[in-house]
PDB file of C-alpha atoms in Angstrom:
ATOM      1  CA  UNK A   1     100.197 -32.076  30.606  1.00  0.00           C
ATOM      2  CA  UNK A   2     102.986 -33.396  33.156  1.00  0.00           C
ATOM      3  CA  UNK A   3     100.261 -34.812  35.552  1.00  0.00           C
ATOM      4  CA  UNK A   4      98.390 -35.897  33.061  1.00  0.00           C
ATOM      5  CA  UNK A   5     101.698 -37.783  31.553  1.00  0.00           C
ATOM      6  CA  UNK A   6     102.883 -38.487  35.308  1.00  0.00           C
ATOM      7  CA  UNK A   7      99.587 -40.020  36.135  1.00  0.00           C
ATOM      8  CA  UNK A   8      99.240 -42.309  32.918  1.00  0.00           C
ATOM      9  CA  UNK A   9     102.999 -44.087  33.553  1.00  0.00           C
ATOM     10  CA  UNK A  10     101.846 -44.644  37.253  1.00  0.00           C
ATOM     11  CA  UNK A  11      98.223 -46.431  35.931  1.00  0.00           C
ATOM     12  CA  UNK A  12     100.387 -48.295  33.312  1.00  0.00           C
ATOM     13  CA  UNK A  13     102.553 -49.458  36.493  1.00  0.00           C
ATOM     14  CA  UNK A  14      99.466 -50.153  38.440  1.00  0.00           C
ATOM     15  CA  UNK A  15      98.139 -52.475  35.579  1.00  0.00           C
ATOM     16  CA  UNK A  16     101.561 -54.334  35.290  1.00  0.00           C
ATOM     17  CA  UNK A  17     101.547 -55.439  39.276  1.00  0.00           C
ATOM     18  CA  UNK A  18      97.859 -56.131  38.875  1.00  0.00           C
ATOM     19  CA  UNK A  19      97.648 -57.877  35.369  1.00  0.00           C
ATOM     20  CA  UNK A  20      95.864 -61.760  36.228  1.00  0.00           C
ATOM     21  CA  UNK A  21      93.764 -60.469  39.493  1.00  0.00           C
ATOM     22  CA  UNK A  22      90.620 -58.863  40.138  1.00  0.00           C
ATOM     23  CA  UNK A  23      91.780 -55.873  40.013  1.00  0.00           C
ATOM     24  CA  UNK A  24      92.913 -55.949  36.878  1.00  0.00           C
ATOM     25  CA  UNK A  25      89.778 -54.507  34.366  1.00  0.00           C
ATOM     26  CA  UNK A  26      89.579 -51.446  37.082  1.00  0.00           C
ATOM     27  CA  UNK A  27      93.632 -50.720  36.417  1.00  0.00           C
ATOM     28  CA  UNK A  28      93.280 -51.150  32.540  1.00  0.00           C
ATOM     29  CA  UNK A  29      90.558 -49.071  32.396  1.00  0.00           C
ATOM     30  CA  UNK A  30      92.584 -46.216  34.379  1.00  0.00           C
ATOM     31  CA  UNK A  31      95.359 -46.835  31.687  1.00  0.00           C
ATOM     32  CA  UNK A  32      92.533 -45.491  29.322  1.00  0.00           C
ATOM     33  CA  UNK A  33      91.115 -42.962  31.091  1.00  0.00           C
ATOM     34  CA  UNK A  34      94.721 -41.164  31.429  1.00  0.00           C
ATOM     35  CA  UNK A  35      95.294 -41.900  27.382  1.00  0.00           C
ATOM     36  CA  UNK A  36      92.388 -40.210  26.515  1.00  0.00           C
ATOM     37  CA  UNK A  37      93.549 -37.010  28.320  1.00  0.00           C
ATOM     38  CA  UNK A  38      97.226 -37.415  27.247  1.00  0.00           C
ATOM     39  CA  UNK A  39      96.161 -38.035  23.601  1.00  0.00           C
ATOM     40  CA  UNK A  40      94.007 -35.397  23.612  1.00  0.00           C
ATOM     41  CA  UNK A  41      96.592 -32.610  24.757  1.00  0.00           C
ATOM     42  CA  UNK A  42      99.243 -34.589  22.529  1.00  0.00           C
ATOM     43  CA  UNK A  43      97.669 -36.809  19.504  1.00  0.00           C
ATOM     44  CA  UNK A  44     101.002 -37.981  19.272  1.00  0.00           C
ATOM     45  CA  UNK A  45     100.975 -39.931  22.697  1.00  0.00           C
ATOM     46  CA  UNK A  46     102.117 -43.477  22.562  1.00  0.00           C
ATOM     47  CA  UNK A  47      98.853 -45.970  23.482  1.00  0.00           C
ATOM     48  CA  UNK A  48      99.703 -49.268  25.252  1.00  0.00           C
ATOM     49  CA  UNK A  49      98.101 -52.131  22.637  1.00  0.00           C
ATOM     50  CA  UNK A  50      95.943 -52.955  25.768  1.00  0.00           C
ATOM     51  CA  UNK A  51      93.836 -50.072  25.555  1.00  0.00           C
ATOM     52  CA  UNK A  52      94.152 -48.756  21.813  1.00  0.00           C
ATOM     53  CA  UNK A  53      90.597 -50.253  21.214  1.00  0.00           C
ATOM     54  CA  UNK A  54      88.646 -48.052  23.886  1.00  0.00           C
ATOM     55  CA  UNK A  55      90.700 -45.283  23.725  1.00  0.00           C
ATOM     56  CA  UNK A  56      90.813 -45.004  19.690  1.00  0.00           C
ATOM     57  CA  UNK A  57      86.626 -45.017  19.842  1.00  0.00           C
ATOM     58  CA  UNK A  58      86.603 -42.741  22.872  1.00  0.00           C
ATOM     59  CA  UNK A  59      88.762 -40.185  20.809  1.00  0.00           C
ATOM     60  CA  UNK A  60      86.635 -40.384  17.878  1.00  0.00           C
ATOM     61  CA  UNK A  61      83.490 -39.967  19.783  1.00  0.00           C
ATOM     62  CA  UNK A  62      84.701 -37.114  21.176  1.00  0.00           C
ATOM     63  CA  UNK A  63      86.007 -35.849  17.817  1.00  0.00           C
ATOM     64  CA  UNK A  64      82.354 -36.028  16.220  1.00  0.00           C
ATOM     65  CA  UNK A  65      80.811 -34.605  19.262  1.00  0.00           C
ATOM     66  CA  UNK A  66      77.634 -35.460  18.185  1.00  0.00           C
ATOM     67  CA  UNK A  67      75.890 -38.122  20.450  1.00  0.00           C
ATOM     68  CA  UNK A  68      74.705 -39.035  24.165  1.00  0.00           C
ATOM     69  CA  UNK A  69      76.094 -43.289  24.030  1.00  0.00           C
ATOM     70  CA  UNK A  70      77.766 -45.588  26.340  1.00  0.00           C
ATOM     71  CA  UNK A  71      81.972 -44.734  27.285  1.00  0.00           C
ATOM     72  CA  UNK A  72      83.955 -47.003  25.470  1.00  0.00           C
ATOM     73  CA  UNK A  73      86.223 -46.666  28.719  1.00  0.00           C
ATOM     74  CA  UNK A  74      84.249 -46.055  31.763  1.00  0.00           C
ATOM     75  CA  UNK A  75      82.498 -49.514  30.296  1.00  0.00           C
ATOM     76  CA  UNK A  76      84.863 -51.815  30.199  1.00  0.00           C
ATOM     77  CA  UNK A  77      84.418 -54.899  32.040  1.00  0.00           C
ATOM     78  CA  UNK A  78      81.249 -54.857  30.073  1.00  0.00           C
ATOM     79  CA  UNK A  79      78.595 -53.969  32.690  1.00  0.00           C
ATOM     80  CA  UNK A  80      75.206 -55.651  32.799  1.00  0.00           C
ATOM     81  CA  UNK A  81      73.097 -53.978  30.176  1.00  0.00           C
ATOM     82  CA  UNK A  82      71.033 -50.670  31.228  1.00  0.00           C
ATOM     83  CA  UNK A  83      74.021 -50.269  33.574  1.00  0.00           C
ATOM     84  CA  UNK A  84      75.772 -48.207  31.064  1.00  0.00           C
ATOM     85  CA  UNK A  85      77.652 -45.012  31.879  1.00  0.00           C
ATOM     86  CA  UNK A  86      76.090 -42.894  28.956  1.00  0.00           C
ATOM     87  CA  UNK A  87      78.092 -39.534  28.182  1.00  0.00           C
ATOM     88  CA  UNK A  88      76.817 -36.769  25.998  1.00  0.00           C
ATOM     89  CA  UNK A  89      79.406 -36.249  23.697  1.00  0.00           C
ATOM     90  CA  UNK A  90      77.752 -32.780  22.645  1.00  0.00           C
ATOM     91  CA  UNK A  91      79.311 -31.456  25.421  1.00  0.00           C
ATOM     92  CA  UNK A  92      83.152 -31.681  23.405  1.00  0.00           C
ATOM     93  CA  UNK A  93      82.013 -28.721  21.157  1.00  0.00           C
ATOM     94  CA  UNK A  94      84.878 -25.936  22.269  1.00  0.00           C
ATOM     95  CA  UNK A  95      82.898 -22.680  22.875  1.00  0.00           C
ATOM     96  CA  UNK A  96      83.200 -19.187  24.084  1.00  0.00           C
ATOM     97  CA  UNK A  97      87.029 -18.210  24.067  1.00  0.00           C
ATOM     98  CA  UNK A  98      88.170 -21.626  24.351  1.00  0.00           C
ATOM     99  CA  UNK A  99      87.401 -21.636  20.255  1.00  0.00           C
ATOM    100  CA  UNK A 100      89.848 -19.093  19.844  1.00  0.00           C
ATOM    101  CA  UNK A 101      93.315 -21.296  19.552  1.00  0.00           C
ATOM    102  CA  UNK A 102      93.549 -24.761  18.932  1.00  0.00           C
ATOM    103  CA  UNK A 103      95.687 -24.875  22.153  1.00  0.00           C
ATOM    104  CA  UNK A 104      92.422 -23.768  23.948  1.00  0.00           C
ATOM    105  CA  UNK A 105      90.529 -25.877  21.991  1.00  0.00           C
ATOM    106  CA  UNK A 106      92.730 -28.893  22.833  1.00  0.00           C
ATOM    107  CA  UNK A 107      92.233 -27.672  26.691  1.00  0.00           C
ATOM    108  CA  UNK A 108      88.864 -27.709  26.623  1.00  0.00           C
ATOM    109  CA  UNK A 109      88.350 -30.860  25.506  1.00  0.00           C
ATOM    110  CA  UNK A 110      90.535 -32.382  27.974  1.00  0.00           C
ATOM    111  CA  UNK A 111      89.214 -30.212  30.754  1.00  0.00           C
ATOM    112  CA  UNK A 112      85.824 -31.710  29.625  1.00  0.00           C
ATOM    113  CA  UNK A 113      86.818 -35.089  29.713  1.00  0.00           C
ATOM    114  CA  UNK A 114      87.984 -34.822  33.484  1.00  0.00           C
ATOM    115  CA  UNK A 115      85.052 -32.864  34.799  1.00  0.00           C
ATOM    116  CA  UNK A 116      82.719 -34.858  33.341  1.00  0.00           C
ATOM    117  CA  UNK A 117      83.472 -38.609  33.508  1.00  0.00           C
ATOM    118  CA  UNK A 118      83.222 -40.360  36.821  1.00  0.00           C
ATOM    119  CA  UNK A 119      83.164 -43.520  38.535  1.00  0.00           C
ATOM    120  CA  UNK A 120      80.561 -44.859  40.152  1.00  0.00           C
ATOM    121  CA  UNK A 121      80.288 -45.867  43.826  1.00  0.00           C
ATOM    122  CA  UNK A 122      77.408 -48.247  43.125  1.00  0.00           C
ATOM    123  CA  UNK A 123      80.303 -50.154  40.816  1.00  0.00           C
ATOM    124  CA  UNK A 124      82.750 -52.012  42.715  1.00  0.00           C
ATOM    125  CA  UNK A 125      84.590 -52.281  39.410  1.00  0.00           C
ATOM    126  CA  UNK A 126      84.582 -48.256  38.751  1.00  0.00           C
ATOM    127  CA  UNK A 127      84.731 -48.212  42.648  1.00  0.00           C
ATOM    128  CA  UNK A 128      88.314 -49.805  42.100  1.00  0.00           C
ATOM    129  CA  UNK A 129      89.691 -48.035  39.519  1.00  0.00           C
ATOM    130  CA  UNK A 130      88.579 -44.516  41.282  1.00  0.00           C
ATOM    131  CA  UNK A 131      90.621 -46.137  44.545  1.00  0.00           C
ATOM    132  CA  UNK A 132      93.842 -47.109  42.507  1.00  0.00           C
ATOM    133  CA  UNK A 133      93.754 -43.502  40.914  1.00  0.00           C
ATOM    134  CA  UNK A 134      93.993 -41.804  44.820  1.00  0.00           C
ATOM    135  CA  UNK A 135      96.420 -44.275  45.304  1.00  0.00           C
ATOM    136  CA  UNK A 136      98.511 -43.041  42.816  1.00  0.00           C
ATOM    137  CA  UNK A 137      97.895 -39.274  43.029  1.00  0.00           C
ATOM    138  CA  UNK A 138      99.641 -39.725  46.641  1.00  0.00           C
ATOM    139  CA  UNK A 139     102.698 -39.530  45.466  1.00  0.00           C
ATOM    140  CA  UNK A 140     103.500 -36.259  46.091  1.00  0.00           C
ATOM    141  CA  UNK A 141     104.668 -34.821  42.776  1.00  0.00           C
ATOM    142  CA  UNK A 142     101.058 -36.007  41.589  1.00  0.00           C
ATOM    143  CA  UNK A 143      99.505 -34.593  44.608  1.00  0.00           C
ATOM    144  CA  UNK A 144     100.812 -31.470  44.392  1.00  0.00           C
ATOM    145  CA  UNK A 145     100.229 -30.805  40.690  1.00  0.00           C
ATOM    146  CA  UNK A 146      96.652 -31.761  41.381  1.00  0.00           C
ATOM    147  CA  UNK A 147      95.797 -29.344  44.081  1.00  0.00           C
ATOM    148  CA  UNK A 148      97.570 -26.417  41.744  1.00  0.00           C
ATOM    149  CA  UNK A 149      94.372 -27.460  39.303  1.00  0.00           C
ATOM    150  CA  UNK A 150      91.556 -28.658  42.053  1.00  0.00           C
ATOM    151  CA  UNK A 151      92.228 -25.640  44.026  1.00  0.00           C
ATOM    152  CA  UNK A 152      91.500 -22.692  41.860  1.00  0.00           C
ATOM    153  CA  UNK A 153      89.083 -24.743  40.058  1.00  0.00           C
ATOM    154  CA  UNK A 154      86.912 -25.102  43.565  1.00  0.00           C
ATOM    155  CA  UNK A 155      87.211 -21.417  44.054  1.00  0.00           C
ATOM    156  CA  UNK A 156      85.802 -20.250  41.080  1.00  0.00           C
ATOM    157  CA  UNK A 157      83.257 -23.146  39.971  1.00  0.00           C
ATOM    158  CA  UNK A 158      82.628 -24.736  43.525  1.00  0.00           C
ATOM    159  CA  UNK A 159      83.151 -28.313  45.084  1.00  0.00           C
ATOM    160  CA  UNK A 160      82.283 -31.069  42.765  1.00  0.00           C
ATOM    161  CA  UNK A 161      79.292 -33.480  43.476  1.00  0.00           C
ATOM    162  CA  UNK A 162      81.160 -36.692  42.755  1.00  0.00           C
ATOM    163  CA  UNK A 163      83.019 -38.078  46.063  1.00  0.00           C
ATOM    164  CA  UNK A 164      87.153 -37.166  45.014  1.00  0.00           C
ATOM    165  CA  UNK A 165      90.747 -37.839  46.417  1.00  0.00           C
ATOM    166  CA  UNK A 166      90.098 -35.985  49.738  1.00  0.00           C
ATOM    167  CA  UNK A 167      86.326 -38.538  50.515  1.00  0.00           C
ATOM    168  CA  UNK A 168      88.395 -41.550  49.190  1.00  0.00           C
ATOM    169  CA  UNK A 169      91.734 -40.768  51.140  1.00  0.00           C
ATOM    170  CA  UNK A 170      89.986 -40.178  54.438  1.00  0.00           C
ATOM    171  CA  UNK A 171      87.720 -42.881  54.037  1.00  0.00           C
ATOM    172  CA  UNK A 172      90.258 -45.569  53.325  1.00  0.00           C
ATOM    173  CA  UNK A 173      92.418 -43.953  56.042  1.00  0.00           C
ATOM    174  CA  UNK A 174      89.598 -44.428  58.628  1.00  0.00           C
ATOM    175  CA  UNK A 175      88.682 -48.018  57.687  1.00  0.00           C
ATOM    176  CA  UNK A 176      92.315 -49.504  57.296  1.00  0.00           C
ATOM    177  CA  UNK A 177      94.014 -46.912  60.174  1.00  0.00           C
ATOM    178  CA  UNK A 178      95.951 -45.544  56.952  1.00  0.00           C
ATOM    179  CA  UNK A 179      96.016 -45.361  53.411  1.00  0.00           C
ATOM    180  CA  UNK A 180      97.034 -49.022  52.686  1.00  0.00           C
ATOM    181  CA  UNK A 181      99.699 -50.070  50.414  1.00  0.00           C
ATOM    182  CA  UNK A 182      98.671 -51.741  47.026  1.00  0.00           C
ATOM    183  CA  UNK A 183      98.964 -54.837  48.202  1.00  0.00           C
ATOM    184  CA  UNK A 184      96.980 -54.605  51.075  1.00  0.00           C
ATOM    185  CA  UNK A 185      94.237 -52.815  49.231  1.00  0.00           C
ATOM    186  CA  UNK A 186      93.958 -55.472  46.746  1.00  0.00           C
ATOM    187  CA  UNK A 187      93.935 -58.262  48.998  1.00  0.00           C
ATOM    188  CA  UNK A 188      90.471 -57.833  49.898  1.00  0.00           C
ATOM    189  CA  UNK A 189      89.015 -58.940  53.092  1.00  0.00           C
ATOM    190  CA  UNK A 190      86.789 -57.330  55.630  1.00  0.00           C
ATOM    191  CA  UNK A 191      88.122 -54.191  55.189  1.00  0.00           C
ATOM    192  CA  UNK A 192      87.696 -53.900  51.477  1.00  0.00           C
ATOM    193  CA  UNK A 193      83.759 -54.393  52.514  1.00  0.00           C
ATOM    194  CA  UNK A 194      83.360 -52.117  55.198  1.00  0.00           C
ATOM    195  CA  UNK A 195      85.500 -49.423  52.632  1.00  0.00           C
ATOM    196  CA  UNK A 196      82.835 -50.470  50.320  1.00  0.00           C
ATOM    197  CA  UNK A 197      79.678 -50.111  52.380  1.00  0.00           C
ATOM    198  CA  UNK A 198      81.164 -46.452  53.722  1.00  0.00           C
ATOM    199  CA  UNK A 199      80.743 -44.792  50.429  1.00  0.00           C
ATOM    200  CA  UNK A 200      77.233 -46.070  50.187  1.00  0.00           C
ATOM    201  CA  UNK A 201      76.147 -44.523  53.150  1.00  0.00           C
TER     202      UNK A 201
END
C-alpha cells in the first residue's frame, strides 16, 4: 500500500513537469496505472480529474470480471486500431484462499493488476511510460520497497517474461553512461533512439 501510494504521488509529479510535451500521454497514463492499484487496495483513494475517466472504467471492468477487451489505461493515447492491449478481465475472479477475506480479496486483485498488465517495447508511447516508472522507483525508498515484493515473488513463481526495472536500468545506464535525469531523458536525441532500438534487439 505505501509503494503503491509512494509511487502514484511520484507519477502525479512526473505528469506535472511533463504536462504540454511528448511525454506527456506516457506520464498520464502512469498516473492511472498507480490509481488503479491504490483504488483498488483503498476505494477511497483520491483520483486526479485527469485520469478519473480511464481509471473509473478500468475499476469497473475489473469489478465485473467478465470479459477479454481493450485497457482503458494501457490505451490511452488511442493506439492505431488492432494495436490494442486486450486484457482478460476473467482473470480478477479472487480464488483459492485469497476468497477467504475481503482483505485477500482486495490483494488479489491488485496483485493481478501488476502481474498482468505491461507495456510494450514495440510502443514508444508504453515504451515511455515503462521508462518514467524506473525512473521513479530509483528513489530509494521506492526501490527498496520494491525488491521486499520482486524478491520473494521471483523465488517462489520465477523471473517474469516482460523486460523490468533491472533490463531498463542497465540498459539506459549503458546507452547514456548513467541513468539520466528527467530532463535529459525527455529531451530526446540520439540516445533516446539507440535506448529504443536496444530493447528491440
Amino acid at each position: 500500500v505505501s509503494l503503491t501510494g509512494a509511487m502514484l504521488t511520484k507519477t502525479q509529479e512526473q505528469y506535472m513537469a511533463l504536462a504540454g510535451t511528448d511525454w506527456e500521454n506516457a506520464a498520464r497514463r502512469n498516473v492511472a496505472f498507480f490509481a488503479v492499484a491504490a483504488c483498488l487496495l483503498d476505494p477511497e483513494t483520491p483520483v486526479p480529474d485527469y485520469v478519473r475517466q480511464e481509471v473509473e472504467s478500468e475499476l469497473t471492468l475489473i469489478a465485473a470480471h467478465e470479459q477479454m477487451v481493450p485497457s482503458p489505461v494501457i490505451n490511452m493515447g488511442n493506439p492505431a486500431p488492432g494495436n490494442e492491449l486486450l486484457e482478460d478481465y476473467t482473470q480478477y475472479i479472487p480464488r483459492g484462499h485469497y476468497d477467504e477475506s475481503e482483505e485477500l480479496k482486495t490483494y488479489f486483485k491488485a496483485m493481478m493488476w501488476y502481474g498482468r498488465l505491461t507495456f510494450r517495447a514495440i510502443s514508444e508511447d508504453e515504451t515511455k511510460s515503462a521508462v518514467l516508472i524506473m525512473l521513479s522507483l530509483r528513489e530509494a525508498d521506492a526501490c527498496n520497497s520494491w525488491n521486499r515484493i520482486y524478491e520473494p515473488t521471483t523465488f517462489f513463481v520465477g523471473k517474469s517474461d516482460d523486460l523490468g526495472f533491472y533490463q531498463y536500468r542497465d540498459l539506459m545506464a549503458d546507452t547514456y553512461g548513467a541513468v539520466p535525469s528527467l530532463e535529459e531523458l525527455t529531451a530526446g536525441g540520439g540516445k533516446w533512439e539507440a535506448f529504443k532500438a536496444g530493447l528491440n534487439d
